[in-house]
JSON list of C-alpha atoms in Angstrom, two decimals:
[
{"chain": "A", "resi": 68, "resn": "UNK", "atom": "CA", "xyz": [23.72, -52.65, -0.24]},
{"chain": "A", "resi": 69, "resn": "UNK", "atom": "CA", "xyz": [20.10, -51.73, -0.93]},
{"chain": "A", "resi": 70, "resn": "UNK", "atom": "CA", "xyz": [19.68, -50.68, 2.68]},
{"chain": "A", "resi": 71, "resn": "UNK", "atom": "CA", "xyz": [22.55, -48.19, 2.37]},
{"chain": "A", "resi": 72, "resn": "UNK", "atom": "CA", "xyz": [21.07, -46.67, -0.75]},
{"chain": "A", "resi": 73, "resn": "UNK", "atom": "CA", "xyz": [17.66, -46.42, 0.89]},
{"chain": "A", "resi": 74, "resn": "UNK", "atom": "CA", "xyz": [19.24, -44.74, 3.93]},
{"chain": "A", "resi": 75, "resn": "UNK", "atom": "CA", "xyz": [21.07, -42.17, 1.71]},
{"chain": "A", "resi": 76, "resn": "UNK", "atom": "CA", "xyz": [17.83, -41.35, -0.09]},
{"chain": "A", "resi": 77, "resn": "UNK", "atom": "CA", "xyz": [16.02, -40.93, 3.19]},
{"chain": "A", "resi": 78, "resn": "UNK", "atom": "CA", "xyz": [18.74, -38.63, 4.59]},
{"chain": "A", "resi": 79, "resn": "UNK", "atom": "CA", "xyz": [18.70, -36.53, 1.40]},
{"chain": "A", "resi": 80, "resn": "UNK", "atom": "CA", "xyz": [14.91, -36.29, 1.54]},
{"chain": "A", "resi": 81, "resn": "UNK", "atom": "CA", "xyz": [14.96, -35.21, 5.19]},
{"chain": "A", "resi": 82, "resn": "UNK", "atom": "CA", "xyz": [17.59, -32.55, 4.45]},
{"chain": "A", "resi": 83, "resn": "UNK", "atom": "CA", "xyz": [15.46, -31.20, 1.59]},
{"chain": "A", "resi": 84, "resn": "UNK", "atom": "CA", "xyz": [12.40, -31.13, 3.81]},
{"chain": "A", "resi": 85, "resn": "UNK", "atom": "CA", "xyz": [14.23, -29.26, 6.58]},
{"chain": "A", "resi": 86, "resn": "UNK", "atom": "CA", "xyz": [15.63, -26.71, 4.09]},
{"chain": "A", "resi": 87, "resn": "UNK", "atom": "CA", "xyz": [12.22, -26.33, 2.49]},
{"chain": "A", "resi": 88, "resn": "UNK", "atom": "CA", "xyz": [10.63, -25.80, 5.91]},
{"chain": "A", "resi": 89, "resn": "UNK", "atom": "CA", "xyz": [13.18, -23.10, 6.76]},
{"chain": "A", "resi": 90, "resn": "UNK", "atom": "CA", "xyz": [12.61, -21.29, 3.47]},
{"chain": "A", "resi": 91, "resn": "UNK", "atom": "CA", "xyz": [8.88, -21.59, 3.90]},
{"chain": "A", "resi": 92, "resn": "UNK", "atom": "CA", "xyz": [9.05, -20.18, 7.41]},
{"chain": "A", "resi": 93, "resn": "UNK", "atom": "CA", "xyz": [11.13, -17.26, 6.15]},
{"chain": "A", "resi": 94, "resn": "UNK", "atom": "CA", "xyz": [8.47, -16.36, 3.54]},
{"chain": "A", "resi": 95, "resn": "UNK", "atom": "CA", "xyz": [5.65, -16.91, 6.03]},
{"chain": "A", "resi": 96, "resn": "UNK", "atom": "CA", "xyz": [7.37, -14.56, 8.48]},
{"chain": "A", "resi": 97, "resn": "UNK", "atom": "CA", "xyz": [7.89, -11.91, 5.76]},
{"chain": "A", "resi": 98, "resn": "UNK", "atom": "CA", "xyz": [4.21, -11.98, 4.80]},
{"chain": "A", "resi": 99, "resn": "UNK", "atom": "CA", "xyz": [2.40, -12.63, 8.07]},
{"chain": "A", "resi": 100, "resn": "UNK", "atom": "CA", "xyz": [5.01, -11.73, 10.70]},
{"chain": "A", "resi": 101, "resn": "UNK", "atom": "CA", "xyz": [4.80, -8.73, 13.05]},
{"chain": "A", "resi": 102, "resn": "UNK", "atom": "CA", "xyz": [6.60, -5.88, 11.32]},
{"chain": "A", "resi": 103, "resn": "UNK", "atom": "CA", "xyz": [5.24, -2.87, 13.20]},
{"chain": "A", "resi": 104, "resn": "UNK", "atom": "CA", "xyz": [7.33, -1.47, 16.06]},
{"chain": "A", "resi": 105, "resn": "UNK", "atom": "CA", "xyz": [5.51, -1.23, 19.36]},
{"chain": "A", "resi": 106, "resn": "UNK", "atom": "CA", "xyz": [5.41, 2.16, 21.07]},
{"chain": "A", "resi": 107, "resn": "UNK", "atom": "CA", "xyz": [4.31, 3.41, 24.50]},
{"chain": "A", "resi": 108, "resn": "UNK", "atom": "CA", "xyz": [0.83, 4.35, 23.36]},
{"chain": "A", "resi": 109, "resn": "UNK", "atom": "CA", "xyz": [0.19, 1.00, 21.65]},
{"chain": "A", "resi": 110, "resn": "UNK", "atom": "CA", "xyz": [-0.84, 2.65, 18.35]},
{"chain": "A", "resi": 111, "resn": "UNK", "atom": "CA", "xyz": [0.61, 4.65, 15.46]},
{"chain": "A", "resi": 112, "resn": "UNK", "atom": "CA", "xyz": [-0.78, 7.27, 13.08]},
{"chain": "A", "resi": 113, "resn": "UNK", "atom": "CA", "xyz": [0.61, 7.84, 9.61]},
{"chain": "A", "resi": 114, "resn": "UNK", "atom": "CA", "xyz": [-0.83, 10.53, 7.43]},
{"chain": "A", "resi": 115, "resn": "UNK", "atom": "CA", "xyz": [-0.52, 9.73, 3.75]},
{"chain": "A", "resi": 116, "resn": "UNK", "atom": "CA", "xyz": [-1.12, 12.77, 1.55]},
{"chain": "A", "resi": 117, "resn": "UNK", "atom": "CA", "xyz": [-3.39, 12.52, -1.44]},
{"chain": "A", "resi": 118, "resn": "UNK", "atom": "CA", "xyz": [-1.31, 11.73, -4.48]},
{"chain": "A", "resi": 119, "resn": "UNK", "atom": "CA", "xyz": [1.58, 10.30, -2.49]},
{"chain": "A", "resi": 120, "resn": "UNK", "atom": "CA", "xyz": [3.64, 7.74, -4.32]},
{"chain": "A", "resi": 121, "resn": "UNK", "atom": "CA", "xyz": [4.88, 4.45, -2.91]},
{"chain": "A", "resi": 122, "resn": "UNK", "atom": "CA", "xyz": [8.34, 5.89, -2.33]},
{"chain": "A", "resi": 123, "resn": "UNK", "atom": "CA", "xyz": [6.81, 8.74, -0.30]},
{"chain": "A", "resi": 124, "resn": "UNK", "atom": "CA", "xyz": [5.06, 6.27, 1.93]},
{"chain": "A", "resi": 125, "resn": "UNK", "atom": "CA", "xyz": [8.22, 4.21, 2.40]},
{"chain": "A", "resi": 126, "resn": "UNK", "atom": "CA", "xyz": [10.14, 7.39, 3.30]},
{"chain": "A", "resi": 127, "resn": "UNK", "atom": "CA", "xyz": [7.46, 8.34, 5.86]},
{"chain": "A", "resi": 128, "resn": "UNK", "atom": "CA", "xyz": [7.63, 4.88, 7.40]},
{"chain": "A", "resi": 129, "resn": "UNK", "atom": "CA", "xyz": [11.45, 5.15, 7.59]},
{"chain": "A", "resi": 130, "resn": "UNK", "atom": "CA", "xyz": [11.34, 8.61, 9.18]},
{"chain": "A", "resi": 131, "resn": "UNK", "atom": "CA", "xyz": [8.75, 7.63, 11.78]},
{"chain": "A", "resi": 132, "resn": "UNK", "atom": "CA", "xyz": [10.47, 4.26, 12.42]},
{"chain": "A", "resi": 133, "resn": "UNK", "atom": "CA", "xyz": [7.20, 2.34, 12.30]},
{"chain": "A", "resi": 134, "resn": "UNK", "atom": "CA", "xyz": [8.59, -0.92, 10.87]},
{"chain": "A", "resi": 135, "resn": "UNK", "atom": "CA", "xyz": [11.15, -3.47, 11.91]},
{"chain": "A", "resi": 136, "resn": "UNK", "atom": "CA", "xyz": [12.03, -4.18, 8.28]},
{"chain": "A", "resi": 137, "resn": "UNK", "atom": "CA", "xyz": [11.43, -1.75, 5.42]},
{"chain": "A", "resi": 138, "resn": "UNK", "atom": "CA", "xyz": [12.77, -4.37, 3.01]},
{"chain": "A", "resi": 139, "resn": "UNK", "atom": "CA", "xyz": [10.06, -6.87, 4.04]},
{"chain": "A", "resi": 140, "resn": "UNK", "atom": "CA", "xyz": [7.42, -4.17, 3.67]},
{"chain": "A", "resi": 141, "resn": "UNK", "atom": "CA", "xyz": [8.60, -3.30, 0.15]},
{"chain": "A", "resi": 142, "resn": "UNK", "atom": "CA", "xyz": [8.92, -6.96, -0.83]},
{"chain": "A", "resi": 143, "resn": "UNK", "atom": "CA", "xyz": [5.33, -7.79, 0.22]},
{"chain": "A", "resi": 144, "resn": "UNK", "atom": "CA", "xyz": [3.96, -4.58, -1.38]},
{"chain": "A", "resi": 145, "resn": "UNK", "atom": "CA", "xyz": [5.65, -5.49, -4.69]},
{"chain": "A", "resi": 146, "resn": "UNK", "atom": "CA", "xyz": [4.34, -9.04, -4.58]},
{"chain": "A", "resi": 147, "resn": "UNK", "atom": "CA", "xyz": [0.79, -7.71, -3.90]},
{"chain": "A", "resi": 148, "resn": "UNK", "atom": "CA", "xyz": [1.32, -5.10, -6.67]},
{"chain": "A", "resi": 149, "resn": "UNK", "atom": "CA", "xyz": [0.69, -2.28, -4.26]},
{"chain": "A", "resi": 150, "resn": "UNK", "atom": "CA", "xyz": [3.58, -0.16, -5.52]},
{"chain": "A", "resi": 151, "resn": "UNK", "atom": "CA", "xyz": [1.81, 1.39, -8.48]},
{"chain": "A", "resi": 152, "resn": "UNK", "atom": "CA", "xyz": [-0.30, 4.50, -8.32]},
{"chain": "A", "resi": 153, "resn": "UNK", "atom": "CA", "xyz": [-4.04, 3.86, -8.48]}
]
């Protein structure tokens, strides 16, 4: 009986570890993953005008299609508090 209980606890622990690893990988990929779209030249230029707000930068990135995921960009910027004007 004790062996069955120990096995259930082990299975539950392994499931939690796997779920935790998947969630951790998702956050790691959002923060450190490659989000810039490759182009033929191998580089991009984005001109940000003086006084531009965060929403202006996001719109420029959308228009030029520089990023794979605008949502990931905005999420990381908000977490790093880079959405406010300086």
